[in-house]
Amino acid sequence: MKNRTVYRAEDGEHVGYVVPAPETRWQALTVFGYPLGGPAAFDDSVALLEAEGLAVLAERWSVKQGDDWFSCRLVETSPEAVVVRIDDFGAEDFGKHVRLERPGPEVLKRV
């Protein structure tokens, strides 16, 4: 089994990837490699990406800076990095754009 890039059928838009997971399952990943859902059958992982792969990018997220989590929005995404805009008034970086190299759930999470 190898990683597969997933494109939305109706317009060919890149919506994410599915990668092998334990027990012949597959894990859906966003366009920047963030896990979406849990391990599932290949067709179910593809369907999840087609349904939510791009919509999830518009959701609210939180980014960890130091020991604290701050509300943010995704501004730009690619397989290499994500740029977020800090939306939390309590953050020192409020309103600023921050580039994150391949962020995982320990640094970036969906709210």
mmCIF file of N, CA and C in Angstrom:
data_model
loop_
_atom_site.group_PDB
_atom_site.id
_atom_site.type_symbol
_atom_site.label_atom_id
_atom_site.label_comp_id
_atom_site.label_asym_id
_atom_site.label_seq_id
_atom_site.Cartn_x
_atom_site.Cartn_y
_atom_site.Cartn_z
ATOM 1 N N MET A 1 0.847 -1.182 0.000
ATOM 2 C CA MET A 1 0.000 0.000 0.000
ATOM 3 C C MET A 1 0.889 1.240 0.000
ATOM 4 N N LYS A 2 0.476 2.241 -0.760
ATOM 5 C CA LYS A 2 1.222 3.489 -0.775
ATOM 6 C C LYS A 2 0.267 4.671 -0.663
ATOM 7 N N ASN A 3 0.817 5.819 -0.330
ATOM 8 C CA ASN A 3 0.010 7.037 -0.193
ATOM 9 C C ASN A 3 -0.697 7.345 -1.507
ATOM 10 N N ARG A 4 -1.911 7.879 -1.384
ATOM 11 C CA ARG A 4 -2.692 8.251 -2.574
ATOM 12 C C ARG A 4 -3.178 9.687 -2.427
ATOM 13 N N THR A 5 -3.018 10.453 -3.496
ATOM 14 C CA THR A 5 -3.550 11.805 -3.544
ATOM 15 C C THR A 5 -5.008 11.704 -3.971
ATOM 16 N N VAL A 6 -5.882 12.495 -3.318
ATOM 17 C CA VAL A 6 -7.311 12.444 -3.610
ATOM 18 C C VAL A 6 -7.750 13.775 -4.207
ATOM 19 N N TYR A 7 -8.456 13.677 -5.345
ATOM 20 C CA TYR A 7 -9.010 14.839 -6.030
ATOM 21 C C TYR A 7 -10.523 14.708 -6.050
ATOM 22 N N ARG A 8 -11.216 15.811 -5.849
ATOM 23 C CA ARG A 8 -12.671 15.815 -5.884
ATOM 24 C C ARG A 8 -13.130 15.484 -7.304
ATOM 25 N N ALA A 9 -14.050 14.540 -7.420
ATOM 26 C CA ALA A 9 -14.477 14.025 -8.725
ATOM 27 C C ALA A 9 -15.078 15.104 -9.622
ATOM 28 N N GLU A 10 -15.906 15.983 -9.075
ATOM 29 C CA GLU A 10 -16.626 16.930 -9.937
ATOM 30 C C GLU A 10 -15.762 18.033 -10.540
ATOM 31 N N ASP A 11 -14.639 18.399 -9.879
ATOM 32 C CA ASP A 11 -13.846 19.500 -10.432
ATOM 33 C C ASP A 11 -12.333 19.270 -10.392
ATOM 34 N N GLY A 12 -11.917 18.114 -9.908
ATOM 35 C CA GLY A 12 -10.494 17.802 -9.885
ATOM 36 C C GLY A 12 -9.688 18.537 -8.841
ATOM 37 N N GLU A 13 -10.357 19.202 -7.898
ATOM 38 C CA GLU A 13 -9.672 19.940 -6.831
ATOM 39 C C GLU A 13 -8.992 18.959 -5.872
ATOM 40 N N HIS A 14 -7.733 19.257 -5.524
ATOM 41 C CA HIS A 14 -6.989 18.433 -4.562
ATOM 42 C C HIS A 14 -7.603 18.613 -3.175
ATOM 43 N N VAL A 15 -8.068 17.522 -2.558
ATOM 44 C CA VAL A 15 -8.735 17.601 -1.261
ATOM 45 C C VAL A 15 -7.955 16.941 -0.135
ATOM 46 N N GLY A 16 -6.879 16.242 -0.452
ATOM 47 C CA GLY A 16 -6.078 15.620 0.591
ATOM 48 C C GLY A 16 -5.428 14.341 0.121
ATOM 49 N N TYR A 17 -5.087 13.509 1.117
ATOM 50 C CA TYR A 17 -4.388 12.259 0.858
ATOM 51 C C TYR A 17 -4.990 11.153 1.713
ATOM 52 N N VAL A 18 -4.835 9.931 1.268
ATOM 53 C CA VAL A 18 -5.082 8.784 2.145
ATOM 54 C C VAL A 18 -3.764 8.019 2.228
ATOM 55 N N VAL A 19 -3.427 7.637 3.447
ATOM 56 C CA VAL A 19 -2.170 6.927 3.688
ATOM 57 C C VAL A 19 -2.476 5.629 4.427
ATOM 58 N N PRO A 20 -1.634 4.622 4.232
ATOM 59 C CA PRO A 20 -1.870 3.348 4.928
ATOM 60 C C PRO A 20 -1.876 3.525 6.443
ATOM 61 N N ALA A 21 -2.764 2.801 7.090
ATOM 62 C CA ALA A 21 -2.872 2.779 8.549
ATOM 63 C C ALA A 21 -2.851 1.302 8.975
ATOM 64 N N PRO A 22 -2.688 1.029 10.255
ATOM 65 C CA PRO A 22 -2.643 -0.365 10.700
ATOM 66 C C PRO A 22 -3.873 -1.178 10.295
ATOM 67 N N GLU A 23 -3.680 -2.465 10.201
ATOM 68 C CA GLU A 23 -4.747 -3.425 9.925
ATOM 69 C C GLU A 23 -5.438 -3.162 8.583
ATOM 70 N N THR A 24 -4.663 -2.894 7.557
ATOM 71 C CA THR A 24 -5.154 -2.637 6.195
ATOM 72 C C THR A 24 -6.211 -1.529 6.130
ATOM 73 N N ARG A 25 -6.096 -0.568 7.001
ATOM 74 C CA ARG A 25 -6.977 0.597 7.003
ATOM 75 C C ARG A 25 -6.252 1.757 6.333
ATOM 76 N N TRP A 26 -6.964 2.852 6.162
ATOM 77 C CA TRP A 26 -6.415 4.047 5.551
ATOM 78 C C TRP A 26 -6.750 5.265 6.402
ATOM 79 N N GLN A 27 -5.834 6.218 6.463
ATOM 80 C CA GLN A 27 -6.036 7.451 7.215
ATOM 81 C C GLN A 27 -6.179 8.601 6.228
ATOM 82 N N ALA A 28 -7.265 9.371 6.345
ATOM 83 C CA ALA A 28 -7.452 10.576 5.529
ATOM 84 C C ALA A 28 -6.622 11.706 6.134
ATOM 85 N N LEU A 29 -5.936 12.441 5.273
ATOM 86 C CA LEU A 29 -5.140 13.589 5.687
ATOM 87 C C LEU A 29 -5.532 14.802 4.848
ATOM 88 N N THR A 30 -5.572 15.977 5.472
ATOM 89 C CA THR A 30 -5.858 17.210 4.734
ATOM 90 C C THR A 30 -4.742 17.486 3.732
ATOM 91 N N VAL A 31 -4.896 18.529 2.948
ATOM 92 C CA VAL A 31 -3.869 18.890 1.969
ATOM 93 C C VAL A 31 -2.533 19.217 2.625
ATOM 94 N N PHE A 32 -2.549 19.572 3.920
ATOM 95 C CA PHE A 32 -1.284 19.838 4.609
ATOM 96 C C PHE A 32 -0.895 18.712 5.567
ATOM 97 N N GLY A 33 -1.551 17.545 5.413
ATOM 98 C CA GLY A 33 -1.135 16.357 6.155
ATOM 99 C C GLY A 33 -1.712 16.194 7.544
ATOM 100 N N TYR A 34 -2.746 16.930 7.898
ATOM 101 C CA TYR A 34 -3.371 16.841 9.217
ATOM 102 C C TYR A 34 -4.412 15.717 9.200
ATOM 103 N N PRO A 35 -4.423 14.831 10.202
ATOM 104 C CA PRO A 35 -5.392 13.725 10.217
ATOM 105 C C PRO A 35 -6.835 14.215 10.243
ATOM 106 N N LEU A 36 -7.659 13.599 9.423
ATOM 107 C CA LEU A 36 -9.080 13.906 9.347
ATOM 108 C C LEU A 36 -9.822 12.605 9.605
ATOM 109 N N GLY A 37 -10.578 12.558 10.688
ATOM 110 C CA GLY A 37 -11.233 11.306 11.057
ATOM 111 C C GLY A 37 -10.207 10.305 11.558
ATOM 112 N N GLY A 38 -10.624 9.056 11.652
ATOM 113 C CA GLY A 38 -9.721 8.001 12.093
ATOM 114 C C GLY A 38 -9.491 6.997 10.983
ATOM 115 N N PRO A 39 -8.659 6.002 11.235
ATOM 116 C CA PRO A 39 -8.434 4.969 10.229
ATOM 117 C C PRO A 39 -9.746 4.314 9.806
ATOM 118 N N ALA A 40 -9.885 4.080 8.496
ATOM 119 C CA ALA A 40 -11.129 3.522 7.960
ATOM 120 C C ALA A 40 -10.809 2.770 6.674
ATOM 121 N N ALA A 41 -11.818 2.184 6.084
ATOM 122 C CA ALA A 41 -11.667 1.544 4.783
ATOM 123 C C ALA A 41 -11.265 2.604 3.761
ATOM 124 N N PHE A 42 -10.580 2.203 2.715
ATOM 125 C CA PHE A 42 -10.097 3.133 1.699
ATOM 126 C C PHE A 42 -11.224 4.009 1.152
ATOM 127 N N ASP A 43 -12.315 3.400 0.713
ATOM 128 C CA ASP A 43 -13.429 4.158 0.122
ATOM 129 C C ASP A 43 -14.033 5.141 1.113
ATOM 130 N N ASP A 44 -14.100 4.762 2.388
ATOM 131 C CA ASP A 44 -14.642 5.666 3.407
ATOM 132 C C ASP A 44 -13.706 6.857 3.637
ATOM 133 N N SER A 45 -12.402 6.606 3.622
ATOM 134 C CA SER A 45 -11.437 7.700 3.796
ATOM 135 C C SER A 45 -11.502 8.671 2.623
ATOM 136 N N VAL A 46 -11.617 8.142 1.415
ATOM 137 C CA VAL A 46 -11.744 8.993 0.231
ATOM 138 C C VAL A 46 -13.041 9.808 0.299
ATOM 139 N N ALA A 47 -14.137 9.162 0.669
ATOM 140 C CA ALA A 47 -15.429 9.859 0.778
ATOM 141 C C ALA A 47 -15.363 10.980 1.813
ATOM 142 N N LEU A 48 -14.682 10.745 2.929
ATOM 143 C CA LEU A 48 -14.526 11.771 3.958
ATOM 144 C C LEU A 48 -13.777 12.982 3.390
ATOM 145 N N LEU A 49 -12.713 12.726 2.664
ATOM 146 C CA LEU A 49 -11.964 13.830 2.063
ATOM 147 C C LEU A 49 -12.789 14.586 1.039
ATOM 148 N N GLU A 50 -13.540 13.855 0.218
ATOM 149 C CA GLU A 50 -14.369 14.520 -0.787
ATOM 150 C C GLU A 50 -15.445 15.383 -0.135
ATOM 151 N N ALA A 51 -15.965 14.936 0.996
ATOM 152 C CA ALA A 51 -17.032 15.664 1.683
ATOM 153 C C ALA A 51 -16.501 16.810 2.547
ATOM 154 N N GLU A 52 -15.367 16.607 3.216
ATOM 155 C CA GLU A 52 -14.905 17.566 4.224
ATOM 156 C C GLU A 52 -13.496 18.097 4.022
ATOM 157 N N GLY A 53 -12.750 17.552 3.084
ATOM 158 C CA GLY A 53 -11.342 17.892 2.928
ATOM 159 C C GLY A 53 -11.053 19.370 2.739
ATOM 160 N N LEU A 54 -11.881 20.053 1.981
ATOM 161 C CA LEU A 54 -11.682 21.490 1.787
ATOM 162 C C LEU A 54 -12.465 22.314 2.806
ATOM 163 N N ALA A 55 -13.641 21.853 3.184
ATOM 164 C CA ALA A 55 -14.468 22.599 4.141
ATOM 165 C C ALA A 55 -13.762 22.770 5.479
ATOM 166 N N VAL A 56 -13.006 21.769 5.880
ATOM 167 C CA VAL A 56 -12.315 21.824 7.165
ATOM 168 C C VAL A 56 -11.291 22.968 7.197
ATOM 169 N N LEU A 57 -10.808 23.373 6.043
ATOM 170 C CA LEU A 57 -9.833 24.461 5.989
ATOM 171 C C LEU A 57 -10.444 25.800 6.395
ATOM 172 N N ALA A 58 -11.758 25.940 6.262
ATOM 173 C CA ALA A 58 -12.442 27.186 6.611
ATOM 174 C C ALA A 58 -12.913 27.215 8.063
ATOM 175 N N GLU A 59 -12.759 26.102 8.770
ATOM 176 C CA GLU A 59 -13.211 26.033 10.163
ATOM 177 C C GLU A 59 -12.285 26.834 11.074
ATOM 178 N N ARG A 60 -12.703 26.953 12.313
ATOM 179 C CA ARG A 60 -11.874 27.605 13.329
ATOM 180 C C ARG A 60 -10.851 26.593 13.828
ATOM 181 N N TRP A 61 -9.662 27.085 14.084
ATOM 182 C CA TRP A 61 -8.559 26.271 14.557
ATOM 183 C C TRP A 61 -7.925 26.956 15.759
ATOM 184 N N SER A 62 -7.081 26.236 16.461
ATOM 185 C CA SER A 62 -6.280 26.805 17.544
ATOM 186 C C SER A 62 -4.824 26.457 17.285
ATOM 187 N N VAL A 63 -3.950 27.402 17.586
ATOM 188 C CA VAL A 63 -2.522 27.200 17.425
ATOM 189 C C VAL A 63 -1.862 27.350 18.792
ATOM 190 N N LYS A 64 -0.889 26.509 19.062
ATOM 191 C CA LYS A 64 -0.184 26.559 20.338
ATOM 192 C C LYS A 64 1.045 27.441 20.197
ATOM 193 N N GLN A 65 1.139 28.405 21.116
ATOM 194 C CA GLN A 65 2.302 29.268 21.207
ATOM 195 C C GLN A 65 2.746 29.257 22.654
ATOM 196 N N GLY A 66 3.920 28.717 22.900
ATOM 197 C CA GLY A 66 4.373 28.523 24.273
ATOM 198 C C GLY A 66 3.499 27.466 24.924
ATOM 199 N N ASP A 67 2.916 27.793 26.074
ATOM 200 C CA ASP A 67 2.032 26.859 26.779
ATOM 201 C C ASP A 67 0.560 27.119 26.506
ATOM 202 N N ASP A 68 0.253 28.126 25.710
ATOM 203 C CA ASP A 68 -1.134 28.536 25.503
ATOM 204 C C ASP A 68 -1.617 28.244 24.085
ATOM 205 N N TRP A 69 -2.946 28.037 23.979
ATOM 206 C CA TRP A 69 -3.605 27.839 22.686
ATOM 207 C C TRP A 69 -4.376 29.102 22.339
ATOM 208 N N PHE A 70 -4.272 29.533 21.061
ATOM 209 C CA PHE A 70 -4.947 30.734 20.607
ATOM 210 C C PHE A 70 -5.781 30.445 19.358
ATOM 211 N N SER A 71 -6.932 31.087 19.277
ATOM 212 C CA SER A 71 -7.819 30.949 18.136
ATOM 213 C C SER A 71 -7.135 31.497 16.887
ATOM 214 N N CYS A 72 -7.332 30.784 15.769
ATOM 215 C CA CYS A 72 -6.730 31.228 14.514
ATOM 216 C C CYS A 72 -7.559 30.753 13.327
ATOM 217 N N ARG A 73 -7.235 31.295 12.172
ATOM 218 C CA ARG A 73 -7.819 30.885 10.890
ATOM 219 C C ARG A 73 -6.683 30.473 9.973
ATOM 220 N N LEU A 74 -6.937 29.464 9.161
ATOM 221 C CA LEU A 74 -5.947 29.059 8.170
ATOM 222 C C LEU A 74 -6.006 30.049 7.014
ATOM 223 N N VAL A 75 -4.868 30.560 6.611
ATOM 224 C CA VAL A 75 -4.790 31.549 5.541
ATOM 225 C C VAL A 75 -4.257 30.901 4.262
ATOM 226 N N GLU A 76 -3.288 30.033 4.425
ATOM 227 C CA GLU A 76 -2.647 29.380 3.289
ATOM 228 C C GLU A 76 -2.229 27.982 3.721
ATOM 229 N N THR A 77 -2.463 26.999 2.866
ATOM 230 C CA THR A 77 -2.065 25.627 3.190
ATOM 231 C C THR A 77 -1.343 24.993 2.010
ATOM 232 N N SER A 78 -0.367 24.165 2.327
ATOM 233 C CA SER A 78 0.347 23.381 1.326
ATOM 234 C C SER A 78 0.892 22.147 2.038
ATOM 235 N N PRO A 79 1.377 21.173 1.300
ATOM 236 C CA PRO A 79 1.945 19.998 1.959
ATOM 237 C C PRO A 79 3.144 20.330 2.856
ATOM 238 N N GLU A 80 3.809 21.440 2.611
ATOM 239 C CA GLU A 80 4.997 21.798 3.378
ATOM 240 C C GLU A 80 4.718 22.663 4.600
ATOM 241 N N ALA A 81 3.681 23.503 4.539
ATOM 242 C CA ALA A 81 3.456 24.461 5.618
ATOM 243 C C ALA A 81 2.016 24.970 5.624
ATOM 244 N N VAL A 82 1.690 25.621 6.749
ATOM 245 C CA VAL A 82 0.394 26.271 6.908
ATOM 246 C C VAL A 82 0.670 27.671 7.447
ATOM 247 N N VAL A 83 -0.033 28.652 6.903
ATOM 248 C CA VAL A 83 0.040 30.004 7.436
ATOM 249 C C VAL A 83 -1.292 30.264 8.128
ATOM 250 N N VAL A 84 -1.220 30.672 9.408
ATOM 251 C CA VAL A 84 -2.427 30.980 10.167
ATOM 252 C C VAL A 84 -2.428 32.457 10.527
ATOM 253 N N ARG A 85 -3.634 33.002 10.713
ATOM 254 C CA ARG A 85 -3.795 34.367 11.225
ATOM 255 C C ARG A 85 -4.338 34.230 12.641
ATOM 256 N N ILE A 86 -3.656 34.795 13.599
ATOM 257 C CA ILE A 86 -4.075 34.729 15.002
ATOM 258 C C ILE A 86 -5.269 35.648 15.195
ATOM 259 N N ASP A 87 -6.403 35.062 15.629
ATOM 260 C CA ASP A 87 -7.647 35.809 15.826
ATOM 261 C C ASP A 87 -7.983 36.040 17.292
ATOM 262 N N ASP A 88 -7.147 35.604 18.180
ATOM 263 C CA ASP A 88 -7.420 35.661 19.616
ATOM 264 C C ASP A 88 -6.900 36.988 20.176
ATOM 265 N N PHE A 89 -7.830 37.809 20.707
ATOM 266 C CA PHE A 89 -7.447 39.112 21.248
ATOM 267 C C PHE A 89 -6.406 39.010 22.353
ATOM 268 N N GLY A 90 -6.362 37.886 23.065
ATOM 269 C CA GLY A 90 -5.412 37.716 24.161
ATOM 270 C C GLY A 90 -4.012 37.356 23.718
ATOM 271 N N ALA A 91 -3.822 37.102 22.443
ATOM 272 C CA ALA A 91 -2.509 36.689 21.944
ATOM 273 C C ALA A 91 -1.627 37.890 21.645
ATOM 274 N N GLU A 92 -0.374 37.762 21.967
ATOM 275 C CA GLU A 92 0.596 38.805 21.657
ATOM 276 C C GLU A 92 0.692 39.023 20.143
ATOM 277 N N ASP A 93 0.479 37.960 19.381
ATOM 278 C CA ASP A 93 0.562 38.022 17.923
ATOM 279 C C ASP A 93 -0.798 38.257 17.263
ATOM 280 N N PHE A 94 -1.773 38.816 17.977
ATOM 281 C CA PHE A 94 -3.107 39.041 17.422
ATOM 282 C C PHE A 94 -3.017 39.745 16.070
ATOM 283 N N GLY A 95 -3.737 39.180 15.077
ATOM 284 C CA GLY A 95 -3.793 39.765 13.751
ATOM 285 C C GLY A 95 -2.607 39.437 12.856
ATOM 286 N N LYS A 96 -1.591 38.820 13.403
ATOM 287 C CA LYS A 96 -0.397 38.497 12.624
ATOM 288 C C LYS A 96 -0.535 37.141 11.944
ATOM 289 N N HIS A 97 0.221 36.978 10.888
ATOM 290 C CA HIS A 97 0.301 35.701 10.186
ATOM 291 C C HIS A 97 1.519 34.946 10.709
ATOM 292 N N VAL A 98 1.315 33.664 11.003
ATOM 293 C CA VAL A 98 2.384 32.810 11.511
ATOM 294 C C VAL A 98 2.498 31.600 10.606
ATOM 295 N N ARG A 99 3.717 31.297 10.156
ATOM 296 C CA ARG A 99 3.969 30.143 9.290
ATOM 297 C C ARG A 99 4.356 28.952 10.163
ATOM 298 N N LEU A 100 3.685 27.820 9.934
ATOM 299 C CA LEU A 100 3.947 26.586 10.661
ATOM 300 C C LEU A 100 4.421 25.530 9.679
ATOM 301 N N GLU A 101 5.570 24.943 9.928
ATOM 302 C CA GLU A 101 6.103 23.895 9.069
ATOM 303 C C GLU A 101 5.464 22.560 9.447
ATOM 304 N N ARG A 102 4.705 21.980 8.533
ATOM 305 C CA ARG A 102 4.065 20.666 8.715
ATOM 306 C C ARG A 102 3.490 20.476 10.126
ATOM 307 N N PRO A 103 2.545 21.313 10.529
ATOM 308 C CA PRO A 103 2.036 21.241 11.901
ATOM 309 C C PRO A 103 1.169 19.995 12.133
ATOM 310 N N GLY A 104 1.332 19.402 13.281
ATOM 311 C CA GLY A 104 0.508 18.275 13.703
ATOM 312 C C GLY A 104 -0.403 18.701 14.840
ATOM 313 N N PRO A 105 -1.172 17.762 15.397
ATOM 314 C CA PRO A 105 -2.135 18.072 16.464
ATOM 315 C C PRO A 105 -1.502 18.641 17.731
ATOM 316 N N GLU A 106 -0.187 18.486 17.899
ATOM 317 C CA GLU A 106 0.465 19.041 19.081
ATOM 318 C C GLU A 106 0.677 20.551 18.962
ATOM 319 N N VAL A 107 0.518 21.109 17.754
ATOM 320 C CA VAL A 107 0.713 22.528 17.514
ATOM 321 C C VAL A 107 -0.534 23.210 16.949
ATOM 322 N N LEU A 108 -1.324 22.470 16.187
ATOM 323 C CA LEU A 108 -2.502 23.003 15.521
ATOM 324 C C LEU A 108 -3.651 22.032 15.693
ATOM 325 N N LYS A 109 -4.813 22.533 16.117
ATOM 326 C CA LYS A 109 -5.957 21.628 16.279
ATOM 327 C C LYS A 109 -7.241 22.320 15.870
ATOM 328 N N ARG A 110 -8.177 21.492 15.403
ATOM 329 C CA ARG A 110 -9.506 22.001 15.058
ATOM 330 C C ARG A 110 -10.270 22.288 16.326
ATOM 331 N N VAL A 111 -11.060 23.357 16.270
ATOM 332 C CA VAL A 111 -11.866 23.736 17.441
ATOM 333 C C VAL A 111 -13.264 23.180 17.267
#
